[in-house]
């Protein structure tokens, strides 16, 4: 009886506890998933990879379940689990370097059997919770030192190598740092050190192919075969879509499969070709709803923890959308960053869904009548 009573209290929600915007967020996620499935189907049809459509459908369902779980989980448990999830994700980052599966020269996945687990995605989720805990419980210099220490395992992601995800971790940290009470003089020093270290990182830390991808941004024709082929083909396919698009399933470049990795990194090109500029603007607008839903309420969340969680979640979606669309258009370097809910991927889909769950949860606990706390 006690167990049943606990379960009842855990999932007891008043009918008026969700605002229209909370419902809208869930609808936006479902729409993005449907658009992702439609685009993925157009990419993999007539190929040997058609099973990816079913796999992605399963991951979308699992993602929705993860989102719902986060929404209804007790607030205290989410805060308490942060350090444990962080520790587990760091262990997984170590394990992937030892036992991980190598794909295209990068060791980023652990073969579980039925699926491939990407530890960096779990770390992305965990680091938001851990940073939120640090910046809400500690202040100024101590918060800065602890946050830097928390970010250090991102170096393991760089060793995989995964430049895009490493830059994302730095972006999450810096976004939350700007919102903290850390003295601005320290932030200014960090900015200066970051700018000064760019030449060193470019020549001594990056892999050859990573340097080529950056150079190809400025002179794609010269690096056509080495690092610019994907981008040039992507831009060609996007241009073919024009304003209104070719229509679903009628994209010439997509049907000819001329863009490598079009089911993941360059799936935006397939979407833009078929749905055109108008469809692309609508897609970006859907992501805009996610960002506005969180950021418009800054200053009105229950406590600092949830304020920082929302900033972290928002920074993740902003980075992913800006970088993925940018590299598809050839205005940003190729880094392998997926487009949320559109790109094919299991771990990333579940993590993106869980992040939306955190966003809705943050909005929910700010309401005094909430009973899921």
Coordinates of C-alpha atoms in Angstrom, one line a residue:
X1 CA 0.0 0.0 0.0
X2 CA 2.8 2.4 0.9
X3 CA 4.5 1.7 -2.5
X4 CA 1.2 2.4 -4.3
X5 CA 0.7 5.6 -2.3
X6 CA 4.2 6.7 -3.3
X7 CA 3.6 6.0 -6.9
X8 CA 0.3 7.9 -6.8
X9 CA 1.9 10.9 -5.2
X10 CA 4.8 10.8 -7.7
X11 CA 2.6 11.0 -10.7
X12 CA -0.2 13.1 -9.3
X13 CA -0.5 16.3 -11.3
X14 CA -3.2 18.9 -11.2
X15 CA -4.9 19.6 -14.5
X16 CA -4.0 23.3 -14.5
X17 CA -0.3 22.7 -13.6
X18 CA 0.9 22.7 -17.2
X19 CA 0.8 26.0 -19.0
X20 CA 0.0 26.2 -22.7
X21 CA 3.7 26.8 -23.4
X22 CA 4.6 23.5 -21.6
X23 CA 2.2 21.6 -23.8
X24 CA 3.5 23.5 -26.8
X25 CA 7.1 22.3 -26.0
X26 CA 6.0 18.7 -26.0
X27 CA 4.2 19.2 -29.3
X28 CA 7.2 20.9 -30.8
X29 CA 9.4 18.0 -29.8
X30 CA 6.9 15.5 -31.4
X31 CA 6.8 17.6 -34.6
X32 CA 10.6 17.7 -34.8
X33 CA 10.7 14.0 -34.4
X34 CA 8.2 13.4 -37.1
X35 CA 10.1 15.8 -39.5
X36 CA 13.3 13.9 -38.6
X37 CA 11.7 10.6 -39.4
X38 CA 10.3 11.8 -42.7
X39 CA 13.7 13.3 -43.7
X40 CA 15.6 10.2 -42.6
X41 CA 13.2 8.0 -44.6
X42 CA 13.9 10.1 -47.7
X43 CA 17.6 9.7 -47.2
X44 CA 17.8 6.0 -46.5
X45 CA 15.2 4.8 -49.0
X46 CA 16.5 2.6 -51.8
X47 CA 19.6 1.9 -49.7
X48 CA 20.8 -0.9 -47.5
X49 CA 20.3 1.3 -44.4
X50 CA 16.5 1.4 -44.4
X51 CA 16.5 -0.2 -40.9
X52 CA 17.7 3.1 -39.5
X53 CA 14.2 4.5 -39.9
X54 CA 12.8 1.8 -37.6
X55 CA 15.7 2.2 -35.1
X56 CA 15.2 6.0 -35.0
X57 CA 11.4 5.5 -34.5
X58 CA 12.2 3.3 -31.5
X59 CA 14.7 5.9 -30.1
X60 CA 12.1 8.6 -30.5
X61 CA 9.6 6.6 -28.4
X62 CA 12.3 6.0 -25.8
X63 CA 13.2 9.7 -25.9
X64 CA 9.6 10.7 -25.2
X65 CA 9.5 8.2 -22.3
X66 CA 12.7 9.8 -20.9
X67 CA 11.2 13.3 -21.2
X68 CA 8.1 12.3 -19.4
X69 CA 10.1 10.6 -16.7
X70 CA 12.2 13.7 -16.0
X71 CA 9.0 15.9 -15.9
X72 CA 7.4 13.7 -13.3
X73 CA 10.5 12.7 -11.2
X74 CA 10.8 14.4 -7.9
X75 CA 12.8 17.6 -7.9
X76 CA 15.0 16.4 -4.9
X77 CA 15.9 13.3 -6.7
X78 CA 17.0 15.1 -9.8
X79 CA 19.3 17.3 -7.7
X80 CA 20.6 14.4 -5.7
X81 CA 21.4 12.2 -8.7
X82 CA 23.5 14.9 -10.4
X83 CA 26.8 13.9 -8.9
X84 CA 26.2 10.2 -9.4
X85 CA 25.3 10.7 -13.1
X86 CA 28.3 12.9 -13.5
X87 CA 30.6 10.2 -12.0
X88 CA 29.1 7.5 -14.2
X89 CA 29.5 9.6 -17.4
X90 CA 33.2 10.2 -16.6
X91 CA 33.8 6.5 -16.1
X92 CA 32.1 5.9 -19.5
X93 CA 34.3 8.5 -21.1
X94 CA 37.3 6.5 -19.9
X95 CA 35.9 3.2 -21.0
X96 CA 35.1 4.4 -24.5
X97 CA 38.8 5.3 -25.1
X98 CA 39.7 1.8 -24.1
X99 CA 36.9 -0.4 -25.4
X100 CA 35.1 1.9 -27.8
X101 CA 34.2 1.1 -31.3
X102 CA 36.2 3.1 -33.9
X103 CA 34.2 4.6 -36.7
X104 CA 35.8 7.0 -39.3
X105 CA 38.9 7.2 -37.2
X106 CA 37.0 8.3 -34.0
X107 CA 36.4 6.2 -30.9
X108 CA 33.1 7.7 -29.6
X109 CA 30.8 4.7 -29.1
X110 CA 30.6 1.7 -26.9
X111 CA 29.0 -1.3 -28.5
X112 CA 26.3 -2.5 -26.1
X113 CA 24.9 -5.1 -28.6
X114 CA 21.5 -3.8 -29.6
X115 CA 22.8 -0.3 -29.9
X116 CA 25.9 1.9 -29.6
X117 CA 26.2 4.1 -26.5
X118 CA 27.8 7.5 -26.9
X119 CA 29.2 8.5 -23.5
X120 CA 29.8 12.1 -24.5
X121 CA 26.1 12.6 -24.9
X122 CA 25.5 11.4 -21.3
X123 CA 28.3 13.6 -20.1
X124 CA 26.6 16.6 -21.8
X125 CA 23.4 16.0 -19.8
X126 CA 25.3 15.3 -16.5
X127 CA 27.5 18.4 -16.9
X128 CA 24.5 20.7 -17.0
X129 CA 23.2 19.3 -13.7
X130 CA 26.6 19.3 -12.1
X131 CA 27.4 22.9 -13.2
X132 CA 24.0 24.0 -12.0
X133 CA 24.7 22.4 -8.6
X134 CA 28.1 24.1 -8.4
X135 CA 27.0 27.6 -9.5
X136 CA 23.9 27.5 -7.2
X137 CA 25.8 26.3 -4.1
X138 CA 29.1 28.0 -4.4
X139 CA 30.1 31.5 -5.3
X140 CA 32.7 33.6 -7.0
X141 CA 36.3 32.1 -7.0
X142 CA 35.3 28.8 -5.5
X143 CA 32.5 28.3 -8.0
X144 CA 35.0 29.1 -10.8
X145 CA 37.6 26.6 -9.6
X146 CA 35.1 23.8 -9.0
X147 CA 33.4 24.4 -12.4
X148 CA 36.8 24.2 -14.2
X149 CA 37.5 21.0 -12.4
X150 CA 34.1 19.7 -13.4
X151 CA 34.9 20.5 -17.1
X152 CA 38.3 18.8 -17.1
X153 CA 36.9 15.3 -18.3
X154 CA 35.9 17.1 -21.5
X155 CA 39.5 16.5 -22.4
X156 CA 38.7 12.8 -22.7
X157 CA 36.1 13.8 -25.4
X158 CA 38.8 15.7 -27.2
X159 CA 41.0 12.6 -27.3
X160 CA 38.3 10.5 -29.0
X161 CA 38.7 12.8 -31.0
X162 CA 35.4 14.9 -31.0
X163 CA 36.2 18.5 -31.5
X164 CA 32.5 19.5 -31.9
X165 CA 31.4 18.0 -28.6
X166 CA 34.5 19.4 -26.8
X167 CA 33.6 22.9 -28.0
X168 CA 30.0 22.4 -26.9
X169 CA 31.2 21.5 -23.4
X170 CA 33.2 24.7 -23.3
X171 CA 30.2 26.7 -24.6
X172 CA 27.9 25.2 -21.9
X173 CA 30.4 26.1 -19.2
X174 CA 31.0 29.6 -20.4
X175 CA 27.3 30.3 -20.8
X176 CA 26.6 29.3 -17.3
X177 CA 29.8 31.1 -16.1
X178 CA 28.5 34.4 -17.6
X179 CA 25.3 34.0 -15.6
X180 CA 27.1 33.3 -12.3
X181 CA 28.4 35.7 -9.7
X182 CA 32.0 35.0 -10.7
X183 CA 33.9 38.3 -10.9
X184 CA 34.0 39.7 -14.4
X185 CA 37.7 40.3 -14.3
X186 CA 38.2 36.5 -14.1
X187 CA 35.9 36.0 -17.0
X188 CA 37.8 38.6 -19.0
X189 CA 41.1 36.8 -18.3
X190 CA 39.5 33.5 -19.5
X191 CA 38.4 35.2 -22.7
X192 CA 41.9 36.6 -23.4
X193 CA 43.5 33.2 -22.6
X194 CA 41.1 31.5 -24.9
X195 CA 41.8 33.8 -27.8
X196 CA 45.6 33.6 -27.2
X197 CA 45.5 29.8 -27.2
X198 CA 43.7 29.5 -30.5
X199 CA 46.9 29.5 -32.7
X200 CA 48.6 26.9 -30.3
X201 CA 45.5 24.7 -30.4
X202 CA 45.2 24.9 -34.2
X203 CA 48.9 23.9 -34.9
X204 CA 49.6 21.5 -32.0
X205 CA 46.4 20.0 -30.7
X206 CA 44.1 19.5 -33.7
X207 CA 44.3 16.5 -36.0
X208 CA 45.3 17.1 -39.6
X209 CA 41.7 16.5 -40.9
X210 CA 40.4 18.9 -38.3
X211 CA 42.8 21.6 -39.5
X212 CA 41.8 20.9 -43.1
X213 CA 38.1 21.3 -42.2
X214 CA 38.8 24.7 -40.8
X215 CA 40.9 25.8 -43.7
X216 CA 38.3 24.5 -46.1
X217 CA 35.8 27.0 -44.7
X218 CA 37.8 29.9 -46.2
X219 CA 38.9 28.1 -49.5
X220 CA 36.6 25.2 -50.2
X221 CA 37.7 24.7 -53.8
X222 CA 41.4 24.2 -52.8
X223 CA 40.4 21.5 -50.2
X224 CA 37.6 19.9 -52.3
X225 CA 38.8 16.3 -52.0
X226 CA 40.2 16.6 -48.5
X227 CA 37.7 18.5 -46.3
X228 CA 35.2 20.5 -48.4
X229 CA 33.5 17.8 -50.5
X230 CA 30.7 17.2 -48.0
X231 CA 30.1 21.0 -47.6
X232 CA 30.1 21.7 -51.3
X233 CA 27.7 18.9 -52.1
X234 CA 25.5 20.0 -49.1
X235 CA 25.3 23.6 -50.4
X236 CA 24.5 22.4 -53.9
X237 CA 21.6 20.3 -52.6
X238 CA 20.3 23.1 -50.4
X239 CA 20.4 25.5 -53.4
X240 CA 18.4 23.0 -55.4
X241 CA 15.6 23.3 -52.9
X242 CA 15.1 27.0 -53.6
X243 CA 12.4 28.9 -51.7
X244 CA 9.6 26.3 -51.8
X245 CA 11.6 23.0 -52.0
X246 CA 11.4 20.2 -54.5
X247 CA 8.7 18.4 -52.5
X248 CA 9.0 15.5 -50.2
X249 CA 10.8 12.6 -51.7
X250 CA 11.6 14.6 -54.8
X251 CA 15.0 16.0 -53.9
X252 CA 17.4 15.2 -56.8
X253 CA 20.6 15.4 -54.7
X254 CA 19.1 13.5 -51.8
X255 CA 17.8 10.7 -54.0
X256 CA 21.2 10.4 -55.7
X257 CA 22.9 10.3 -52.3
X258 CA 25.6 12.7 -53.3
X259 CA 26.0 14.1 -49.8
X260 CA 28.0 11.8 -47.4
X261 CA 26.7 11.4 -43.9
X262 CA 23.4 12.9 -44.9
X263 CA 21.5 10.8 -42.3
X264 CA 23.4 12.5 -39.5
X265 CA 25.7 15.5 -39.9
X266 CA 24.2 16.7 -43.1
X267 CA 20.6 15.8 -42.7
X268 CA 19.6 19.5 -42.8
X269 CA 20.7 19.6 -46.5
X270 CA 18.1 16.8 -47.3
X271 CA 15.4 18.7 -45.3
X272 CA 16.2 22.0 -47.0
X273 CA 16.2 20.5 -50.5
X274 CA 12.8 19.0 -50.1
X275 CA 11.1 21.7 -48.0
X276 CA 13.0 24.8 -49.2
X277 CA 13.8 28.1 -47.5
X278 CA 10.3 28.4 -46.1
X279 CA 10.4 24.9 -44.5
X280 CA 13.9 25.6 -43.2
X281 CA 12.7 28.8 -41.5
X282 CA 9.8 27.0 -39.9
X283 CA 12.3 24.3 -38.7
X284 CA 14.5 27.0 -37.1
X285 CA 11.4 28.6 -35.7
X286 CA 10.5 25.4 -33.8
X287 CA 13.9 25.5 -32.2
X288 CA 13.3 29.1 -31.4
X289 CA 10.2 28.2 -29.4
X290 CA 12.4 25.8 -27.3
X291 CA 14.9 28.6 -26.6
X292 CA 12.3 31.2 -25.8
X293 CA 10.3 28.9 -23.5
X294 CA 13.3 28.7 -21.2
X295 CA 15.0 32.1 -21.5
X296 CA 11.9 34.3 -21.3
X297 CA 11.3 33.1 -17.7
X298 CA 14.9 33.7 -16.5
X299 CA 14.7 35.4 -13.1
X300 CA 11.4 33.7 -12.2
X301 CA 12.5 30.1 -11.6
X302 CA 12.2 28.5 -8.2
X303 CA 15.9 28.8 -7.3
X304 CA 19.4 29.3 -8.8
X305 CA 19.7 25.6 -9.6
X306 CA 16.9 25.7 -12.1
X307 CA 18.0 29.0 -13.5
X308 CA 21.4 27.5 -14.4
X309 CA 19.8 24.3 -15.7
X310 CA 17.7 26.3 -18.2
X311 CA 20.8 28.3 -19.2
X312 CA 22.7 25.1 -19.8
X313 CA 19.9 23.4 -21.7
X314 CA 19.3 26.5 -23.9
X315 CA 23.0 26.8 -24.6
X316 CA 23.1 23.2 -25.8
X317 CA 20.2 23.6 -28.3
X318 CA 21.5 27.0 -29.5
X319 CA 25.0 25.5 -30.2
X320 CA 23.7 22.4 -31.9
X321 CA 21.3 24.2 -34.2
X322 CA 23.6 27.1 -35.0
X323 CA 26.6 24.8 -35.7
X324 CA 24.8 22.1 -37.6
X325 CA 22.9 24.5 -39.9
X326 CA 26.0 26.6 -40.3
X327 CA 28.2 23.7 -41.4
X328 CA 25.6 22.5 -43.8
X329 CA 25.6 26.0 -45.3
X330 CA 29.4 26.1 -45.4
X331 CA 29.7 29.1 -43.0
X332 CA 31.0 27.1 -40.1
X333 CA 33.6 24.3 -39.9
X334 CA 32.3 20.7 -40.0
X335 CA 32.4 19.3 -36.5
X336 CA 29.9 16.4 -36.5
X337 CA 27.4 18.1 -34.3
X338 CA 23.9 16.6 -34.9
X339 CA 20.7 18.5 -35.5
X340 CA 18.4 17.9 -32.5
X341 CA 15.6 15.3 -33.2
X342 CA 16.3 15.5 -36.9
X343 CA 19.7 13.7 -37.2
X344 CA 19.8 10.0 -36.9
X345 CA 21.1 8.9 -33.5
X346 CA 20.0 6.9 -30.4
X347 CA 21.9 8.3 -27.4
X348 CA 21.6 11.9 -28.7
X349 CA 17.8 11.7 -29.2
X350 CA 17.2 10.3 -25.7
X351 CA 19.5 13.0 -24.2
X352 CA 17.8 15.8 -26.2
X353 CA 14.4 14.6 -25.0
X354 CA 15.6 14.4 -21.4
X355 CA 17.0 18.0 -21.7
X356 CA 13.5 19.1 -22.8
X357 CA 12.2 17.3 -19.8
X358 CA 14.5 19.4 -17.6
X359 CA 13.3 22.5 -19.2
X360 CA 9.6 21.7 -18.6
X361 CA 10.5 20.5 -15.1
X362 CA 12.2 23.9 -14.4
X363 CA 9.1 25.7 -15.4
X364 CA 6.9 23.3 -13.4
X365 CA 8.6 23.6 -10.1
X366 CA 8.3 27.4 -10.2
X367 CA 4.6 27.0 -9.7
X368 CA 3.6 26.9 -6.0
X369 CA 0.8 24.3 -6.5
X370 CA 3.2 21.7 -8.0
X371 CA 2.7 18.3 -6.4
X372 CA 5.4 16.4 -8.2
X373 CA 8.1 17.9 -5.9

